[in-house]
mmCIF file of C-alpha atoms in Angstrom:
data_model
loop_
_atom_site.group_PDB
_atom_site.id
_atom_site.type_symbol
_atom_site.label_atom_id
_atom_site.label_comp_id
_atom_site.label_asym_id
_atom_site.label_seq_id
_atom_site.Cartn_x
_atom_site.Cartn_y
_atom_site.Cartn_z
ATOM 1 C CA MET A 12 -35.692 -76.687 104.455
ATOM 2 C CA ARG A 13 -35.538 -73.121 103.078
ATOM 3 C CA LYS A 14 -32.519 -72.409 105.274
ATOM 4 C CA LEU A 15 -30.731 -75.483 103.968
ATOM 5 C CA ILE A 16 -31.344 -74.471 100.341
ATOM 6 C CA PHE A 17 -30.182 -70.908 101.087
ATOM 7 C CA ILE A 18 -27.010 -72.157 102.754
ATOM 8 C CA MET A 19 -26.259 -74.481 99.835
ATOM 9 C CA LEU A 20 -26.804 -71.719 97.253
ATOM 10 C CA PHE A 21 -24.745 -69.264 99.297
ATOM 11 C CA GLY A 22 -21.903 -71.784 99.565
ATOM 12 C CA LEU A 23 -22.017 -72.468 95.840
ATOM 13 C CA THR A 24 -21.935 -68.730 95.078
ATOM 14 C CA ILE A 25 -18.924 -68.190 97.318
ATOM 15 C CA GLY A 26 -17.178 -71.180 95.726
ATOM 16 C CA ILE A 27 -17.676 -69.803 92.235
ATOM 17 C CA TYR A 28 -17.048 -66.108 92.825
ATOM 18 C CA GLY A 29 -14.693 -66.274 95.766
ATOM 19 C CA GLN A 30 -11.868 -68.031 93.965
ATOM 20 C CA GLU A 31 -8.594 -66.171 94.029
ATOM 21 C CA LYS A 32 -6.436 -65.624 90.994
ATOM 22 C CA LYS A 33 -3.530 -68.064 90.949
ATOM 23 C CA CYS A 34 -1.151 -65.958 88.911
ATOM 24 C CA SER A 35 1.870 -67.876 90.192
ATOM 25 C CA ASP A 36 0.709 -70.860 88.099
ATOM 26 C CA PHE A 37 1.540 -68.810 85.006
ATOM 27 C CA LYS A 38 4.913 -67.308 85.890
ATOM 28 C CA VAL A 39 6.861 -69.913 83.909
ATOM 29 C CA GLY A 40 6.016 -72.202 81.020
ATOM 30 C CA ASP A 41 5.148 -72.234 77.341
ATOM 31 C CA PHE A 42 2.163 -70.231 76.146
ATOM 32 C CA LYS A 43 0.237 -69.322 73.022
ATOM 33 C CA TYR A 44 -2.263 -66.572 72.280
ATOM 34 C CA SER A 45 -5.927 -67.553 72.092
ATOM 35 C CA ASN A 46 -6.448 -64.834 69.457
ATOM 36 C CA PRO A 47 -6.088 -66.451 65.994
ATOM 37 C CA GLU A 48 -4.429 -63.249 64.744
ATOM 38 C CA TYR A 49 -1.375 -64.132 66.868
ATOM 39 C CA SER A 50 -1.599 -67.929 66.574
ATOM 40 C CA GLU A 51 1.851 -68.230 64.999
ATOM 41 C CA TRP A 52 3.567 -66.996 68.182
ATOM 42 C CA ILE A 53 4.818 -69.300 70.944
ATOM 43 C CA ILE A 54 6.024 -67.793 74.213
ATOM 44 C CA ASN A 55 8.572 -69.499 76.453
ATOM 45 C CA ARG A 56 8.887 -67.818 79.854
ATOM 46 C CA THR A 57 11.249 -68.525 82.713
ATOM 47 C CA ASP A 58 11.250 -66.594 85.967
ATOM 48 C CA SER A 59 13.363 -63.811 84.431
ATOM 49 C CA THR A 60 13.254 -64.108 80.622
ATOM 50 C CA GLN A 61 10.707 -64.492 77.873
ATOM 51 C CA ILE A 62 11.265 -65.564 74.261
ATOM 52 C CA GLU A 63 8.490 -65.037 71.712
ATOM 53 C CA THR A 64 8.978 -67.086 68.555
ATOM 54 C CA SER A 65 7.053 -66.838 65.300
ATOM 55 C CA THR A 66 6.505 -70.345 63.943
ATOM 56 C CA LYS A 67 5.967 -68.810 60.467
ATOM 57 C CA THR A 68 8.952 -66.500 60.107
ATOM 58 C CA GLY A 69 11.389 -67.663 62.777
ATOM 59 C CA ILE A 70 11.525 -64.188 64.344
ATOM 60 C CA LYS A 71 12.541 -64.342 68.005
ATOM 61 C CA ILE A 72 11.981 -61.536 70.478
ATOM 62 C CA PHE A 73 13.941 -61.775 73.735
ATOM 63 C CA SER A 74 12.690 -59.883 76.789
ATOM 64 C CA SER A 75 13.576 -59.654 80.445
ATOM 65 C CA VAL A 76 10.749 -60.299 82.907
ATOM 66 C CA ASP A 77 10.583 -58.261 86.089
ATOM 67 C CA TRP A 78 7.805 -59.500 88.385
ATOM 68 C CA LYS A 79 6.336 -56.633 90.431
ATOM 69 C CA SER A 80 3.801 -58.918 92.160
ATOM 70 C CA ASP A 81 2.309 -62.359 91.572
ATOM 71 C CA CYS A 82 -0.044 -60.848 88.974
ATOM 72 C CA GLU A 83 1.982 -58.020 87.459
ATOM 73 C CA TYR A 84 5.225 -57.930 85.490
ATOM 74 C CA ILE A 85 7.236 -55.733 83.161
ATOM 75 C CA LEU A 86 8.657 -57.041 79.867
ATOM 76 C CA THR A 87 11.655 -55.225 78.417
ATOM 77 C CA SER A 88 12.708 -56.364 74.938
ATOM 78 C CA TYR A 89 16.481 -56.555 74.561
ATOM 79 C CA LYS A 90 17.167 -58.602 71.405
ATOM 80 C CA VAL A 91 15.474 -59.531 68.127
ATOM 81 C CA LEU A 92 16.657 -62.299 65.808
ATOM 82 C CA ASN A 93 15.722 -62.977 62.179
ATOM 83 C CA SER A 94 14.054 -59.603 61.667
ATOM 84 C CA ASP A 95 14.889 -56.081 60.566
ATOM 85 C CA ALA A 96 12.464 -54.729 63.207
ATOM 86 C CA LYS A 97 15.239 -53.693 65.578
ATOM 87 C CA ASN A 98 13.034 -50.827 66.852
ATOM 88 C CA ILE A 99 11.417 -53.414 69.134
ATOM 89 C CA VAL A 100 14.581 -53.460 71.247
ATOM 90 C CA GLY A 101 14.009 -51.327 74.318
ATOM 91 C CA SER A 102 10.207 -51.640 74.211
ATOM 92 C CA ILE A 103 8.689 -51.901 77.676
ATOM 93 C CA PHE A 104 5.329 -53.540 78.321
ATOM 94 C CA HIS A 105 3.456 -53.445 81.613
ATOM 95 C CA VAL A 106 1.385 -56.616 81.950
ATOM 96 C CA GLU A 107 -1.271 -57.276 84.563
ATOM 97 C CA ILE A 108 -3.022 -60.628 84.901
ATOM 98 C CA ILE A 109 -6.666 -59.830 85.626
ATOM 99 C CA LYS A 110 -8.185 -63.324 85.561
ATOM 100 C CA THR A 111 -6.942 -66.890 85.707
ATOM 101 C CA LEU A 112 -8.663 -70.006 84.415
ATOM 102 C CA ALA A 113 -7.669 -73.661 84.577
ATOM 103 C CA ASP A 114 -5.153 -73.523 81.702
ATOM 104 C CA SER A 115 -5.087 -69.858 80.690
ATOM 105 C CA TYR A 116 -5.061 -66.314 81.930
ATOM 106 C CA ILE A 117 -6.395 -62.988 80.744
ATOM 107 C CA CYS A 118 -4.115 -59.980 80.955
ATOM 108 C CA ILE A 119 -3.901 -56.355 80.001
ATOM 109 C CA SER A 120 -0.690 -55.395 78.220
ATOM 110 C CA LYS A 121 0.197 -51.755 77.705
ATOM 111 C CA ASN A 122 3.027 -49.458 76.755
ATOM 112 C CA ASP A 123 3.450 -45.891 75.555
ATOM 113 C CA ALA A 124 3.120 -46.731 71.850
ATOM 114 C CA ILE A 125 0.220 -49.215 71.912
ATOM 115 C CA ASP A 126 -3.241 -48.901 73.431
ATOM 116 C CA ASP A 127 -4.152 -51.339 76.184
ATOM 117 C CA MET A 128 -4.517 -54.833 74.763
ATOM 118 C CA VAL A 129 -6.603 -57.487 76.475
ATOM 119 C CA LEU A 130 -5.060 -60.876 75.719
ATOM 120 C CA GLU A 131 -5.772 -64.446 76.707
ATOM 121 C CA MET A 132 -2.704 -66.624 77.035
ATOM 122 C CA ILE A 133 -3.083 -70.405 77.006
ATOM 123 C CA LYS A 134 -0.524 -72.473 78.872
ATOM 124 C CA ILE A 135 0.641 -75.304 76.625
ATOM 125 C CA LYS A 136 3.440 -76.662 78.796
#
């Protein structure tokens, strides 16, 4: 009986902790930030482009997406609409997905000007 309980607990532990990240589920789609500070932003990502849109101001930031692996990509901003913040153009962000959940993922985003940011992105479509 003890062996059976051990085997069941071991199997449950492997099932919980042995799950692989499924980063490919988050390569394309519509996303929002879980952080309320960024709640106005909606992200639409295709395989090669990303558009971040502020629902408050109408600002749109266009970036190219270069996937380095299933869980790592580089965003390079190339156009900004409805804003004077043209200094965003040319910004490069290295993003690594470190954990996936059912409908969201947690990533680390970094570039030369900003310290590493840990973000949770929720897939909305």
